[in-house]
PDB file of C-alpha atoms in Angstrom:
ATOM      1  CA  LYS A1404       0.076   0.492   0.288  1.00  0.00           C
ATOM      2  CA  ILE A1405       2.356   2.399   0.933  1.00  0.00           C
ATOM      3  CA  ARG A1406       4.654   1.695  -1.973  1.00  0.00           C
ATOM      4  CA  LYS A1407       1.713   2.166  -4.211  1.00  0.00           C
ATOM      5  CA  LEU A1408       0.395   5.696  -2.811  1.00  0.00           C
ATOM      6  CA  SER A1409       4.355   7.097  -3.182  1.00  0.00           C
ATOM      7  CA  PHE A1410       3.696   5.448  -6.725  1.00  0.00           C
ATOM      8  CA  PHE A1411       0.841   7.572  -7.158  1.00  0.00           C
ATOM      9  CA  SER A1412       1.787  10.718  -5.377  1.00  0.00           C
ATOM     10  CA  LEU A1413       4.872  10.309  -7.348  1.00  0.00           C
ATOM     11  CA  ILE A1414       2.946  10.490 -10.475  1.00  0.00           C
ATOM     12  CA  LEU A1415       0.151  13.189  -9.862  1.00  0.00           C
ATOM     13  CA  PHE A1416       3.289  15.729  -8.508  1.00  0.00           C
ATOM     14  CA  VAL A1417       4.556  15.466 -12.155  1.00  0.00           C
ATOM     15  CA  PHE A1418       1.485  16.069 -13.497  1.00  0.00           C
ATOM     16  CA  LEU A1419       0.853  18.818 -11.669  1.00  0.00           C
ATOM     17  CA  ARG A1420       4.398  19.940 -12.053  1.00  0.00           C
ATOM     18  CA  LYS A1421       3.502  19.961 -15.769  1.00  0.00           C
ATOM     19  CA  ILE A1422       0.323  22.456 -14.942  1.00  0.00           C
ATOM     20  CA  LYS A1423       1.543  24.968 -12.739  1.00  0.00           C
ATOM     21  CA  SER A1424       4.837  25.388 -10.903  1.00  0.00           C
ATOM     22  CA  LEU A1425       5.005  23.720  -7.632  1.00  0.00           C
ATOM     23  CA  SER A1426       8.128  23.032  -5.175  1.00  0.00           C
ATOM     24  CA  PHE A1427       9.208  22.033  -2.553  1.00  0.00           C
ATOM     25  CA  LYS A1428       9.566  24.249   1.158  1.00  0.00           C
ATOM     26  CA  GLY A1429      10.217  22.445   4.877  1.00  0.00           C
ATOM     27  CA  GLY A1430       8.385  19.452   4.289  1.00  0.00           C
ATOM     28  CA  ALA A1431       5.837  21.531   2.154  1.00  0.00           C
ATOM     29  CA  LEU A1432       4.215  22.035  -0.637  1.00  0.00           C
ATOM     30  CA  SER A1433       4.147  25.072  -2.406  1.00  0.00           C
ATOM     31  CA  TYR A1434       2.674  26.233  -5.196  1.00  0.00           C
ATOM     32  CA  GLN A1435       3.728  29.485  -7.069  1.00  0.00           C
ATOM     33  CA  ARG A1436       2.007  30.733 -10.272  1.00  0.00           C
ATOM     34  CA  LYS A1437       4.586  31.344 -13.593  1.00  0.00           C
ATOM     35  CA  ASN A1438       3.875  34.784 -15.010  1.00  0.00           C
ATOM     36  CA  ASN A1439       5.422  36.317 -17.689  1.00  0.00           C
ATOM     37  CA  ALA A1440       6.436  39.767 -18.372  1.00  0.00           C
ATOM     38  CA  ILE A1441       6.449  42.287 -21.350  1.00  0.00           C
ATOM     39  CA  ILE A1442       9.174  45.411 -21.347  1.00  0.00           C
ATOM     40  CA  ILE A1443       7.728  48.080 -25.431  1.00  0.00           C
ATOM     41  CA  ASP A1444      10.078  50.484 -25.071  1.00  0.00           C
ATOM     42  CA  ASP A1445      12.082  51.656 -27.745  1.00  0.00           C
ATOM     43  CA  GLU A1446      15.391  52.341 -25.047  1.00  0.00           C
ATOM     44  CA  GLU A1447      17.522  49.349 -25.631  1.00  0.00           C
ATOM     45  CA  ASP A1448      19.565  50.854 -21.976  1.00  0.00           C
ATOM     46  CA  VAL A1449      15.752  51.089 -20.467  1.00  0.00           C
ATOM     47  CA  CYS A1450      14.478  47.253 -21.246  1.00  0.00           C
ATOM     48  CA  GLU A1451      17.907  45.897 -20.758  1.00  0.00           C
ATOM     49  CA  THR A1452      17.425  47.649 -17.077  1.00  0.00           C
ATOM     50  CA  LEU A1453      13.911  46.300 -16.777  1.00  0.00           C
ATOM     51  CA  LYS A1454      14.750  43.274 -17.192  1.00  0.00           C
ATOM     52  CA  LEU A1455      17.163  42.940 -15.150  1.00  0.00           C
ATOM     53  CA  TYR A1456      14.976  44.463 -12.375  1.00  0.00           C
ATOM     54  CA  LEU A1457      12.654  41.585 -13.279  1.00  0.00           C
ATOM     55  CA  GLU A1458      14.668  38.752 -13.359  1.00  0.00           C
ATOM     56  CA  ASN A1459      15.816  39.906  -9.520  1.00  0.00           C
ATOM     57  CA  MET A1460      12.695  39.241  -8.559  1.00  0.00           C
ATOM     58  CA  LYS A1461      12.913  35.391  -9.570  1.00  0.00           C
ATOM     59  CA  LEU A1462       9.234  35.843 -10.356  1.00  0.00           C
ATOM     60  CA  PHE A1463       9.047  35.382 -14.092  1.00  0.00           C
ATOM     61  CA  SER A1464       9.208  32.084 -15.857  1.00  0.00           C
ATOM     62  CA  SER A1465       9.787  34.228 -19.014  1.00  0.00           C
ATOM     63  CA  ILE A1466      10.314  38.132 -19.439  1.00  0.00           C
ATOM     64  CA  VAL A1467      10.087  39.028 -23.047  1.00  0.00           C
ATOM     65  CA  VAL A1468      10.765  42.532 -24.462  1.00  0.00           C
ATOM     66  CA  SER A1469       9.231  44.480 -27.750  1.00  0.00           C
ATOM     67  CA  ARG A1470      11.556  47.675 -29.333  1.00  0.00           C
ATOM     68  CA  ASP A1471       8.010  49.100 -31.331  1.00  0.00           C
ATOM     69  CA  GLY A1472       4.412  49.155 -31.497  1.00  0.00           C
ATOM     70  CA  MET A1473       3.472  46.723 -33.860  1.00  0.00           C
ATOM     71  CA  ASP A1474       5.257  44.001 -32.629  1.00  0.00           C
ATOM     72  CA  ALA A1475       3.797  44.662 -28.951  1.00  0.00           C
ATOM     73  CA  THR A1476       0.581  44.544 -30.474  1.00  0.00           C
ATOM     74  CA  GLN A1477       1.344  41.345 -31.759  1.00  0.00           C
ATOM     75  CA  LYS A1478       2.266  39.966 -28.993  1.00  0.00           C
ATOM     76  CA  LEU A1479      -0.347  41.465 -26.857  1.00  0.00           C
ATOM     77  CA  ILE A1480      -2.678  40.206 -28.572  1.00  0.00           C
ATOM     78  CA  ASN A1481      -1.062  36.644 -28.980  1.00  0.00           C
ATOM     79  CA  GLN A1482      -0.098  35.876 -25.458  1.00  0.00           C
ATOM     80  CA  ARG A1483      -1.217  36.190 -21.858  1.00  0.00           C
ATOM     81  CA  PHE A1484       0.738  38.526 -20.135  1.00  0.00           C
ATOM     82  CA  SER A1485       1.157  39.257 -16.207  1.00  0.00           C
ATOM     83  CA  VAL A1486       2.847  42.752 -16.383  1.00  0.00           C
ATOM     84  CA  ILE A1487       3.190  44.712 -19.178  1.00  0.00           C
ATOM     85  CA  VAL A1488       5.931  47.884 -18.358  1.00  0.00           C
ATOM     86  CA  LEU A1489       4.957  49.839 -21.358  1.00  0.00           C
ATOM     87  CA  ASP A1490       5.988  53.491 -22.737  1.00  0.00           C
ATOM     88  CA  LEU A1491       3.828  55.393 -24.348  1.00  0.00           C
ATOM     89  CA  LYS A1492       6.743  57.109 -27.594  1.00  0.00           C
ATOM     90  CA  ILE A1493       7.915  53.606 -29.193  1.00  0.00           C
ATOM     91  CA  PRO A1494       8.538  53.584 -32.551  1.00  0.00           C
ATOM     92  CA  LYS A1495       4.849  52.490 -35.189  1.00  0.00           C
ATOM     93  CA  LYS A1496       2.024  52.778 -32.689  1.00  0.00           C
ATOM     94  CA  ASN A1497       2.083  54.451 -29.391  1.00  0.00           C
ATOM     95  CA  GLY A1498       1.522  52.870 -25.479  1.00  0.00           C
ATOM     96  CA  LEU A1499      -2.221  54.836 -25.683  1.00  0.00           C
ATOM     97  CA  GLU A1500      -2.579  53.314 -29.676  1.00  0.00           C
ATOM     98  CA  ILE A1501      -1.520  50.401 -27.970  1.00  0.00           C
ATOM     99  CA  LEU A1502      -4.194  50.542 -25.238  1.00  0.00           C
ATOM    100  CA  SER A1503      -6.894  51.482 -27.234  1.00  0.00           C
ATOM    101  CA  ASN A1504      -6.562  48.684 -29.890  1.00  0.00           C
ATOM    102  CA  ILE A1505      -5.929  46.043 -27.778  1.00  0.00           C
ATOM    103  CA  SER A1506      -8.667  46.776 -25.426  1.00  0.00           C
ATOM    104  CA  LYS A1507     -10.969  46.714 -28.922  1.00  0.00           C
ATOM    105  CA  LYS A1508     -10.070  43.938 -30.525  1.00  0.00           C
ATOM    106  CA  GLY A1509      -9.423  41.627 -26.914  1.00  0.00           C
ATOM    107  CA  SER A1510      -6.173  39.420 -26.617  1.00  0.00           C
ATOM    108  CA  THR A1511      -5.468  36.245 -24.713  1.00  0.00           C
ATOM    109  CA  ASN A1512      -5.177  38.897 -20.955  1.00  0.00           C
ATOM    110  CA  LYS A1513      -9.105  39.735 -20.910  1.00  0.00           C
ATOM    111  CA  ASN A1514      -8.585  42.269 -18.239  1.00  0.00           C
ATOM    112  CA  PHE A1515      -4.934  43.212 -19.396  1.00  0.00           C
ATOM    113  CA  THR A1516      -5.016  47.250 -18.367  1.00  0.00           C
ATOM    114  CA  SER A1517      -5.225  45.451 -15.116  1.00  0.00           C
ATOM    115  CA  SER A1518      -1.479  44.299 -16.052  1.00  0.00           C
ATOM    116  CA  VAL A1519      -0.279  47.202 -17.416  1.00  0.00           C
ATOM    117  CA  ILE A1520       1.908  49.618 -14.931  1.00  0.00           C
ATOM    118  CA  ILE A1521       2.718  52.669 -17.834  1.00  0.00           C
ATOM    119  CA  SER A1522       6.737  54.674 -17.643  1.00  0.00           C
ATOM    120  CA  SER A1523       6.547  56.907 -19.086  1.00  0.00           C
ATOM    121  CA  GLY A1524       8.907  60.110 -18.944  1.00  0.00           C
ATOM    122  CA  ASN A1525       6.361  62.619 -19.190  1.00  0.00           C
ATOM    123  CA  LEU A1526       2.533  62.049 -17.679  1.00  0.00           C
ATOM    124  CA  GLY A1527       1.069  65.008 -18.862  1.00  0.00           C
ATOM    125  CA  LYS A1528      -3.055  65.394 -17.837  1.00  0.00           C
ATOM    126  CA  ASP A1529      -4.117  64.703 -20.945  1.00  0.00           C
ATOM    127  CA  VAL A1530      -2.328  61.413 -21.436  1.00  0.00           C
ATOM    128  CA  LEU A1531      -3.272  60.383 -17.806  1.00  0.00           C
ATOM    129  CA  ASN A1532      -6.670  60.981 -17.693  1.00  0.00           C
ATOM    130  CA  LYS A1533      -6.993  58.203 -21.099  1.00  0.00           C
ATOM    131  CA  ALA A1534      -4.716  55.576 -19.683  1.00  0.00           C
ATOM    132  CA  LEU A1535      -7.213  55.739 -15.948  1.00  0.00           C
ATOM    133  CA  LYS A1536     -10.544  55.857 -19.458  1.00  0.00           C
ATOM    134  CA  VAL A1537      -9.084  51.900 -20.126  1.00  0.00           C
ATOM    135  CA  GLY A1538      -8.326  50.698 -17.515  1.00  0.00           C
ATOM    136  CA  VAL A1539      -5.078  51.426 -16.012  1.00  0.00           C
ATOM    137  CA  LYS A1540      -3.725  51.892 -12.131  1.00  0.00           C
ATOM    138  CA  HIS A1541      -0.265  51.677 -12.317  1.00  0.00           C
ATOM    139  CA  PHE A1542       2.332  54.447 -13.390  1.00  0.00           C
ATOM    140  CA  LEU A1543       5.721  55.031 -12.992  1.00  0.00           C
ATOM    141  CA  VAL A1544       7.437  57.939 -14.141  1.00  0.00           C
ATOM    142  CA  LYS A1545      10.837  58.129 -15.217  1.00  0.00           C
ATOM    143  CA  PRO A1546      13.455  58.059 -13.648  1.00  0.00           C
ATOM    144  CA  PHE A1547      12.817  55.953 -10.904  1.00  0.00           C
ATOM    145  CA  ASP A1548      14.363  53.360  -8.726  1.00  0.00           C
ATOM    146  CA  GLU A1549      14.183  49.718  -9.000  1.00  0.00           C
ATOM    147  CA  GLU A1550      13.107  49.511  -5.787  1.00  0.00           C
ATOM    148  CA  GLN A1551       9.458  51.990  -6.788  1.00  0.00           C
ATOM    149  CA  PHE A1552       9.389  49.442  -9.832  1.00  0.00           C
ATOM    150  CA  LYS A1553       9.142  46.123  -7.433  1.00  0.00           C
ATOM    151  CA  GLN A1554       6.529  47.771  -5.631  1.00  0.00           C
ATOM    152  CA  LYS A1555       4.094  48.306  -8.555  1.00  0.00           C
ATOM    153  CA  VAL A1556       5.309  45.014 -10.387  1.00  0.00           C
ATOM    154  CA  GLU A1557       4.190  44.063  -6.940  1.00  0.00           C
ATOM    155  CA  ALA A1558       0.676  45.302  -6.562  1.00  0.00           C
ATOM    156  CA  VAL A1559       0.164  44.663 -10.158  1.00  0.00           C
ATOM    157  CA  LEU A1560       0.926  41.028  -9.473  1.00  0.00           C
ATOM    158  CA  LYS A1561      -1.080  41.424  -6.474  1.00  0.00           C
ATOM    159  CA  ALA A1562      -4.438  42.977  -8.492  1.00  0.00           C
ATOM    160  CA  ILE A1563      -4.574  40.149 -10.758  1.00  0.00           C
ATOM    161  CA  LYS A1564      -4.371  37.090  -8.171  1.00  0.00           C
TER     162      LYS A1564
END
């Protein structure tokens, strides 16, 4: 009986591990959700820094970088992201256009605006109102430090649970 139970437990563990990220901590099974993030910014150094910040958090199984609005729109339509870091001034389609298009067309992420962090150097009243209108709740004004970024990311992850 013990051998059958152990074998069954092992099979169940392997099956569940394929579906979700599971680990043993202190002898107990714990669950950690696999989070995916996308950074949408045309500045290479900003993308590298934000990717490093996300990697340091050790909460993401995948971090995607997109450097223009057209590419970002396709990725947002086709993939699900827990965190979307979006600059407003990017080539081919600006951040507000991306938000508007995805809101209209839909995406694999039902309430994707809950996952958005707008990261911009100039958040004027008009821009802020447009972003709030489509449902964005998280904003970071450049420049910001790793701790401020981490707090926003954690707020997004908490909001989408």
